[in-house]
Every structure is written in structure tokens, then in C-alpha cells.
Tab-separated table of C-alpha atoms in Angstrom:
chain	number	residue	atom	x	y	z
A	1428	MET	CA	15.067	-0.682	-3.502
A	1429	ASN	CA	13.284	-3.446	-5.448
A	1430	TYR	CA	14.934	-6.526	-3.954
A	1431	LYS	CA	17.573	-7.347	-1.383
A	1432	GLU	CA	17.979	-10.819	0.025
A	1433	TYR	CA	17.767	-11.099	3.803
A	1434	GLU	CA	21.171	-12.057	5.195
A	1435	ASN	CA	19.436	-13.865	8.060
A	1436	PRO	CA	16.548	-15.977	6.680
A	1437	GLU	CA	15.137	-16.331	10.203
A	1438	GLU	CA	14.448	-12.585	10.269
A	1439	LEU	CA	12.392	-12.840	7.109
A	1440	GLN	CA	10.521	-15.880	8.438
A	1441	LYS	CA	9.704	-14.102	11.701
A	1442	LEU	CA	8.562	-10.991	9.823
A	1443	GLN	CA	6.319	-13.148	7.665
A	1444	ARG	CA	4.856	-14.945	10.720
A	1445	LEU	CA	4.033	-11.662	12.442
A	1446	SER	CA	2.521	-10.341	9.213
A	1447	VAL	CA	0.289	-13.419	9.041
A	1448	ASP	CA	-0.799	-12.716	12.636
A	1449	LEU	CA	-1.771	-9.211	11.500
A	1450	LEU	CA	-3.642	-10.683	8.555
A	1451	ARG	CA	-5.507	-13.049	10.871
A	1452	GLU	CA	-6.562	-10.094	13.032
A	1453	LEU	CA	-7.660	-8.075	10.016
A	1454	ASP	CA	-9.724	-10.976	8.724
A	1455	ARG	CA	-11.329	-11.496	12.138
A	1456	VAL	CA	-12.329	-7.852	12.503
A	1457	CYS	CA	-13.555	-7.536	8.915
A	1458	ARG	CA	-15.749	-10.621	9.292
A	1459	GLU	CA	-17.050	-9.302	12.619
A	1460	LEU	CA	-17.929	-5.927	11.086
A	1461	ASP	CA	-19.018	-7.367	7.715
A	1462	ILE	CA	-16.445	-5.278	5.822
A	1463	PRO	CA	-15.380	-6.811	2.493
A	1464	TYR	CA	-11.651	-6.822	1.686
A	1465	PHE	CA	-9.459	-8.578	-0.866
A	1466	ALA	CA	-5.811	-9.602	-1.154
A	1467	TYR	CA	-4.009	-7.286	-3.537
A	1468	GLY	CA	-0.944	-7.509	-5.784
A	1469	GLY	CA	1.830	-9.826	-4.645
A	1470	THR	CA	-0.275	-10.996	-1.705
A	1471	ALA	CA	-2.843	-12.398	-4.126
A	1472	ILE	CA	-0.069	-14.043	-6.166
A	1473	GLY	CA	1.321	-15.598	-2.987
A	1474	ALA	CA	-2.070	-17.013	-2.042
A	1475	VAL	CA	-2.632	-18.540	-5.494
A	1476	ARG	CA	0.908	-19.695	-6.323
A	1477	HIS	CA	2.332	-20.549	-2.868
A	1478	GLY	CA	-0.645	-20.837	-0.537
A	1479	GLY	CA	0.874	-17.958	1.449
A	1480	PHE	CA	3.845	-15.646	1.228
A	1481	ILE	CA	5.953	-15.465	-1.897
A	1482	PRO	CA	9.166	-16.926	-0.412
A	1483	TRP	CA	11.203	-13.705	-0.676
A	1484	ASP	CA	8.352	-11.260	-0.001
A	1485	ASP	CA	8.018	-9.361	3.263
A	1486	ASP	CA	4.734	-7.454	3.198
A	1487	ILE	CA	0.999	-7.919	2.725
A	1488	ASP	CA	-1.306	-5.599	0.776
A	1489	ILE	CA	-5.079	-5.473	1.198
A	1490	GLY	CA	-7.649	-3.639	-0.943
A	1491	PHE	CA	-11.045	-2.205	-0.053
A	1492	LEU	CA	-13.688	-0.286	-1.920
A	1493	ARG	CA	-13.535	3.298	-0.657
A	1494	ALA	CA	-16.662	3.100	1.524
A	1495	ASP	CA	-15.383	-0.108	3.141
A	1496	PHE	CA	-11.928	1.422	3.647
A	1497	GLU	CA	-13.464	4.395	5.456
A	1498	ARG	CA	-15.579	2.075	7.596
A	1499	PHE	CA	-12.526	0.054	8.552
A	1500	LEU	CA	-10.565	3.152	9.560
A	1501	ARG	CA	-13.532	4.429	11.544
A	1502	GLU	CA	-14.815	1.264	13.229
A	1503	ALA	CA	-11.969	-1.259	13.368
A	1504	PRO	CA	-9.911	0.400	16.161
A	1505	GLU	CA	-12.574	-0.425	18.750
A	1506	HIS	CA	-12.579	-4.098	17.722
A	1507	LEU	CA	-8.844	-4.732	17.372
A	1508	GLY	CA	-6.851	-6.601	19.984
A	1509	PRO	CA	-4.594	-4.484	22.217
A	1510	ALA	CA	-1.450	-5.354	20.233
A	1511	TYR	CA	-2.744	-3.786	17.014
A	1512	GLU	CA	-3.482	-0.299	15.700
A	1513	VAL	CA	-4.645	1.398	12.503
A	1514	VAL	CA	-2.150	4.027	11.340
A	1515	SER	CA	-2.698	6.706	8.696
A	1516	SER	CA	-2.309	10.454	8.325
A	1517	ARG	CA	-5.420	10.789	10.456
A	1518	SER	CA	-3.577	9.362	13.444
A	1519	GLU	CA	0.076	10.157	12.575
A	1520	GLU	CA	0.667	13.475	10.822
A	1521	TYR	CA	3.935	12.384	9.211
A	1522	PHE	CA	2.771	8.959	8.059
A	1523	PRO	CA	4.351	9.291	4.602
A	1524	ALA	CA	1.985	7.302	2.370
A	1525	CYS	CA	-1.549	7.995	1.154
A	1526	ASN	CA	-2.885	4.587	2.181
A	1527	ALA	CA	-3.137	3.232	5.755
A	1528	ASN	CA	-1.526	0.401	7.722
A	1529	LEU	CA	-2.692	-2.144	10.248
A	1530	SER	CA	0.361	-2.206	12.509
A	1531	LEU	CA	1.843	-4.213	15.357
A	1532	LYS	CA	2.554	-1.950	18.308
A	1533	GLY	CA	6.057	-1.861	19.778
A	1534	THR	CA	7.845	-2.965	16.599
A	1535	LEU	CA	9.810	-1.239	13.854
A	1536	CYS	CA	10.108	-2.076	10.175
A	1537	VAL	CA	11.447	1.065	8.495
A	1538	PRO	CA	12.239	1.149	4.763
A	1539	GLU	CA	15.538	2.808	3.904
A	1540	GLU	CA	13.947	5.869	2.298
A	1541	PHE	CA	12.121	6.640	5.555
A	1542	ASP	CA	15.114	6.342	7.903
A	1543	ASN	CA	14.832	9.997	8.896
A	1544	CYS	CA	11.061	10.296	8.698
A	1545	PRO	CA	9.394	11.667	11.887
A	1546	TYR	CA	7.046	8.665	11.758
A	1547	GLN	CA	8.838	5.320	12.007
A	1548	TYR	CA	7.025	2.434	10.333
A	1549	GLU	CA	5.961	-0.517	12.464
A	1550	ILE	CA	5.515	-4.055	11.145
A	1551	GLY	CA	2.211	-3.768	9.339
A	1552	LEU	CA	-0.162	-4.557	6.495
A	1553	GLY	CA	-0.801	-2.029	3.725
A	1554	LEU	CA	-4.474	-1.036	3.367
A	1555	TYR	CA	-5.496	0.537	0.039
A	1556	PRO	CA	-8.756	2.249	-0.972
A	1557	PHE	CA	-10.120	1.659	-4.470
A	1558	ASP	CA	-11.973	4.622	-5.979
A	1559	VAL	CA	-14.087	5.073	-9.085
A	1560	LEU	CA	-12.151	5.027	-12.364
A	1561	VAL	CA	-13.925	7.581	-14.566
A	1562	ASP	CA	-14.743	6.484	-18.126
A	1563	ASP	CA	-13.613	9.763	-19.728
A	1564	ASP	CA	-9.915	9.394	-20.702
A	1565	ALA	CA	-9.160	13.124	-20.489
A	1566	LEU	CA	-10.683	13.376	-17.010
A	1567	LEU	CA	-8.821	10.227	-15.946
A	1568	ARG	CA	-5.466	11.616	-17.117
A	1569	ARG	CA	-6.101	14.807	-15.159
A	1570	GLN	CA	-7.097	12.804	-12.093
A	1571	CYS	CA	-3.985	10.609	-12.341
A	1572	ARG	CA	-1.740	13.661	-12.605
A	1573	SER	CA	-3.380	15.130	-9.497
A	1574	THR	CA	-3.102	11.981	-7.383
A	1575	TRP	CA	0.496	11.445	-8.523
A	1576	LEU	CA	1.466	15.030	-7.626
A	1577	TRP	CA	-0.209	15.082	-4.209
A	1578	GLY	CA	1.075	11.590	-3.446
A	1579	ARG	CA	4.676	12.619	-4.178
A	1580	LEU	CA	4.284	15.767	-2.076
A	1581	LYS	CA	2.954	13.619	0.758
A	1582	PHE	CA	6.168	11.583	0.724
A	1583	LEU	CA	8.263	14.743	0.503
A	1584	CYS	CA	6.558	16.213	3.570
A	1585	ALA	CA	8.076	13.316	5.491
A	1586	THR	CA	11.407	12.647	3.799
A	1587	PRO	CA	13.831	14.409	1.420
A	1588	ARG	CA	15.020	11.062	0.019
A	1589	PRO	CA	12.170	9.008	-1.449
A	1590	TYR	CA	12.794	5.793	-3.355
A	1591	VAL	CA	14.023	6.534	-6.900
A	1592	PRO	CA	13.961	3.462	-9.211
A	1593	PHE	CA	16.933	4.417	-11.399
A	1594	GLY	CA	20.540	5.547	-11.067
A	1595	GLY	CA	23.112	7.838	-12.642
A	1596	TRP	CA	22.805	11.571	-13.145
A	1597	LYS	CA	19.021	11.349	-13.414
A	1598	ARG	CA	18.837	9.927	-9.895
A	1599	SER	CA	21.110	12.662	-8.571
A	1600	LEU	CA	18.996	15.340	-10.252
A	1601	VAL	CA	15.716	13.897	-8.969
A	1602	LEU	CA	17.057	13.601	-5.410
A	1603	PHE	CA	18.329	17.189	-5.554
A	1604	CYS	CA	14.872	18.368	-6.622
A	1605	CYS	CA	13.316	16.266	-3.854
A	1606	ARG	CA	15.571	17.854	-1.233
A	1607	CYS	CA	14.617	21.303	-2.505
A	1608	ALA	CA	10.893	20.460	-2.481
A	1609	HIS	CA	11.143	18.978	1.016
A	1610	GLY	CA	12.883	22.118	2.236
A	1611	MET	CA	10.222	24.363	0.711
A	1612	LEU	CA	7.405	22.325	2.252
A	1613	ARG	CA	9.027	22.603	5.670
A	1614	LEU	CA	9.885	26.296	5.219
A	1615	PHE	CA	6.282	27.194	4.456
A	1616	HIS	CA	4.891	24.836	7.126
A	1617	VAL	CA	2.782	22.858	4.655
A	1618	SER	CA	0.716	20.401	6.678
A	1619	PRO	CA	1.010	16.738	5.630
A	1620	ARG	CA	-2.645	16.322	6.605
A	1621	TRP	CA	-3.602	19.117	4.204
A	1622	VAL	CA	-1.649	17.357	1.444
A	1623	GLN	CA	-3.406	14.086	2.326
A	1624	HIS	CA	-6.760	15.884	2.109
A	1625	ARG	CA	-5.886	17.080	-1.398
A	1626	TRP	CA	-4.884	13.564	-2.435
A	1627	ASP	CA	-8.103	12.113	-1.010
A	1628	LYS	CA	-10.143	14.734	-2.836
A	1629	ALA	CA	-8.409	13.926	-6.131
A	1630	ALA	CA	-8.744	10.148	-5.675
A	1631	MET	CA	-12.451	10.411	-4.768
A	1632	ARG	CA	-13.250	13.051	-7.392
A	1633	TYR	CA	-15.637	10.824	-9.347
A	1634	ASP	CA	-16.872	8.511	-6.602
A	1635	ASP	CA	-20.365	10.000	-6.929
A	1636	ARG	CA	-20.585	8.956	-10.599
A	1637	PRO	CA	-22.112	5.635	-11.620
A	1638	SER	CA	-19.282	3.348	-12.714
A	1639	ASP	CA	-18.443	-0.332	-12.618
A	1640	ARG	CA	-14.643	0.210	-12.486
A	1641	VAL	CA	-12.448	1.053	-9.508
A	1642	ALA	CA	-8.705	1.532	-9.092
A	1643	ASP	CA	-5.919	2.152	-6.589
A	1644	PHE	CA	-4.859	5.757	-7.171
A	1645	SER	CA	-1.812	5.455	-4.936
A	1646	ASP	CA	-0.203	3.661	-7.903
A	1647	ARG	CA	1.487	5.608	-10.701
A	1648	ASP	CA	-0.687	3.800	-13.250
A	1649	PRO	CA	-4.115	3.251	-11.654
A	1650	LYS	CA	-5.617	1.953	-14.880
A	1651	ARG	CA	-3.218	-1.001	-14.874
A	1652	TRP	CA	-4.549	-2.047	-11.460
A	1653	SER	CA	-8.188	-1.248	-12.133
A	1654	ALA	CA	-10.964	-3.800	-11.785
A	1655	ARG	CA	-14.595	-4.065	-12.692
A	1656	LEU	CA	-16.891	-4.725	-9.796
A	1657	ASP	CA	-17.869	-8.079	-11.270
A	1658	ASP	CA	-14.126	-8.940	-11.379
A	1659	LEU	CA	-14.032	-8.377	-7.618
A	1660	PHE	CA	-17.368	-9.710	-6.377
A	1661	PRO	CA	-18.476	-12.088	-5.156
A	1662	LEU	CA	-15.163	-12.616	-3.379
A	1663	VAL	CA	-13.637	-16.083	-3.139
A	1664	GLU	CA	-11.877	-17.618	-0.147
A	1665	MET	CA	-8.355	-18.988	-0.261
A	1666	ASP	CA	-5.733	-20.132	2.237
A	1667	PHE	CA	-2.800	-17.866	3.085
A	1668	ASP	CA	-0.362	-19.602	5.432
A	1669	GLY	CA	-3.179	-21.017	7.548
A	1670	VAL	CA	-5.515	-17.996	7.364
A	1671	THR	CA	-8.576	-18.146	5.148
A	1672	ILE	CA	-8.701	-14.807	3.327
A	1673	PHE	CA	-10.607	-13.238	0.437
A	1674	LEU	CA	-9.478	-12.751	-3.150
A	1675	PRO	CA	-11.277	-11.113	-6.079
A	1676	ARG	CA	-13.497	-13.509	-7.993
A	1677	GLY	CA	-11.590	-12.768	-11.206
A	1678	TYR	CA	-8.129	-12.917	-9.666
A	1679	ASP	CA	-6.668	-14.843	-12.610
A	1680	ALA	CA	-7.597	-12.173	-15.189
A	1681	LEU	CA	-6.554	-9.332	-12.877
A	1682	LEU	CA	-3.176	-10.853	-12.020
A	1683	SER	CA	-2.500	-11.826	-15.635
A	1684	ARG	CA	-3.130	-8.260	-16.746
A	1685	GLY	CA	-0.909	-6.817	-14.040
A	1686	TYR	CA	1.928	-9.363	-14.061
A	1687	GLY	CA	1.677	-11.525	-17.173
A	1688	ASP	CA	2.446	-15.183	-16.401
A	1689	TYR	CA	2.185	-14.730	-12.638
A	1690	MET	CA	2.394	-18.476	-11.962
A	1691	ALA	CA	5.999	-18.556	-13.214
A	1692	LEU	CA	8.723	-17.548	-10.750
A	1693	PRO	CA	10.361	-14.297	-11.909
A	1694	PRO	CA	14.148	-14.050	-12.317
A	1695	VAL	CA	15.995	-12.624	-9.319
A	1696	GLU	CA	16.449	-9.216	-10.959
A	1697	GLU	CA	12.665	-8.821	-11.269
A	1698	ARG	CA	11.808	-9.819	-7.703
A	1699	LYS	CA	10.593	-7.209	-5.233
A	1700	ASN	CA	10.490	-6.805	-1.478
A	1701	HIS	CA	10.788	-3.976	1.040
A	1702	TYR	CA	14.001	-4.865	2.863
A	1703	PRO	CA	14.045	-2.627	5.961
A	1704	SER	CA	17.030	-0.656	7.170
A	1705	VAL	CA	15.584	-0.836	10.691
A	1706	LEU	CA	13.898	-4.019	11.914
A	1707	ASP	CA	12.964	-4.439	15.569
A	1708	PHE	CA	10.603	-7.200	16.683
A	1709	GLY	CA	10.143	-5.622	20.120
A	1710	ALA	CA	8.572	-8.077	22.545
A	1711	TYR	CA	8.084	-10.599	19.726
């Protein structure tokens, strides 16, 4: 699902407020541990264009260089407040994605495609590692095929009904194949953590090579979201709904390449959010 308007605007506003609280905690811990991070995708657009959330958006995405991502996963849990936790396949076997989340304990925010997933998403921020983008086009194509395959299998370990961005007979065929693949993975007891390990290995395949370009390999087209290190650093500070966060130095060039005229509001049919089928604020 690309976009669905919240029937109760107060739910969206509360979800955004809690997400900003998570962002504030992430920023605090990263500054305490000296771990660089940067707002990513629509979160960066929101900071630049709106000074915070895009009005209809409901999630926050954060990028790290791989070494900083690993440090955050390893060191942040001891520094987080008691209401927060870092969630990934390393802590939750059936966490369906290849990235990680900083989550708010005791809440639920479950996208429709993960209704029946053994792991139920909490309200959280998406945390994404950026790995080396190899200069050799043939090697990059092979790497992208590998990360795409292992990433899709990771989702299918957790759910037989992933998000499919089209309709008609093609959608029915793809969902049938997904159900079959999910059944085979369960039948042969394929471990989601093993699949995650294969994805990590593919994403980090060239991290030992000298390169000035990095990319998010959880995306279908990593090259589109790649960045040179001097596009990222030194980071710049910007306000996001009252929290001072970091953006890439060259955010304008990066966002223009990814979104075109990102300062113009898109038409409704091109807007995106992650409207949940289950939303529970718990004690909040």
C-alpha cells in the first residue's frame, strides 16, 4: 500500500509525536556514543521542506555507514532509556526486514502485509546500513541481484503475503508464487537468521575495497540511492519538529536525484505512507 489517508487525523498526529520522541532518543544516544547518522529519504525531505514530518507521512528513516550501524546495534541498547529497544533479526528471528528498528516497547504498528507475521512491528524508526557500492558494473549487478533475492526470501520467511505494488493477474500470480515459496521455506525449516546472514554477506561483499560511494542495498535500486562520502560528510544539522538532527551535506543533490523537484508537493496518487492495519499506542 503506497498511501491511505488516516480516517482519524489524531491517530496520525500521535504516531508522529511518538516517532519524534524516538528520534530524540536516537539522536541523544548517537551523540553520546559519537555515532554519525543521517536522515534518509522522506525524512530528509520533511526536514528540509516542512521542518519536520511530511504532513501525511508516518515513519522516520535513518541511515548509517555500515561500521556505524554495527556499532549502534552493539552499543546503543545499554544507553537507551527503558522505554526503547533495538530490534533486528539478531534479537527477533522473524523480524521480516533486512534493516533494523529503534522501537517503542509496549506498542504496535503493524503494516497490513505483516498481519500474520510471528513478529509484530512496534512503533519505531527504520535504521539502514549503507555499504560500499562497487565501481564495476557487472559486479554491482550481481550484488544487487543477490541482495534483492535474499531480501525477498527474508520477507517470505515471515509472511506469505508481502506488499505487491501492482494489481490484476500479475498480482495474483506473484502472490501465488509467494505463498508457495513461504510454504517451502517453512517445510524445509529455513532459518530467517541464516537468510539474514546471506543478505548481510551480499550487501557487505565489497566493503573491504577502497571506494568513495555507498548505498542502501535493502532498496531494489541501490544505485539510485547511492551517495559519495563527500555528499554525506561533514553532516549538517537541521530541525525536525523540535529535534536537531543530522542530514547529509549534499542533501539537495541527493534528494533531487532520488525525487526530482522534492520541494514541490506531490499529487495525492504519488504520496506514500505505511498505514498500519494494527495500531496500538499501549500506555501512550
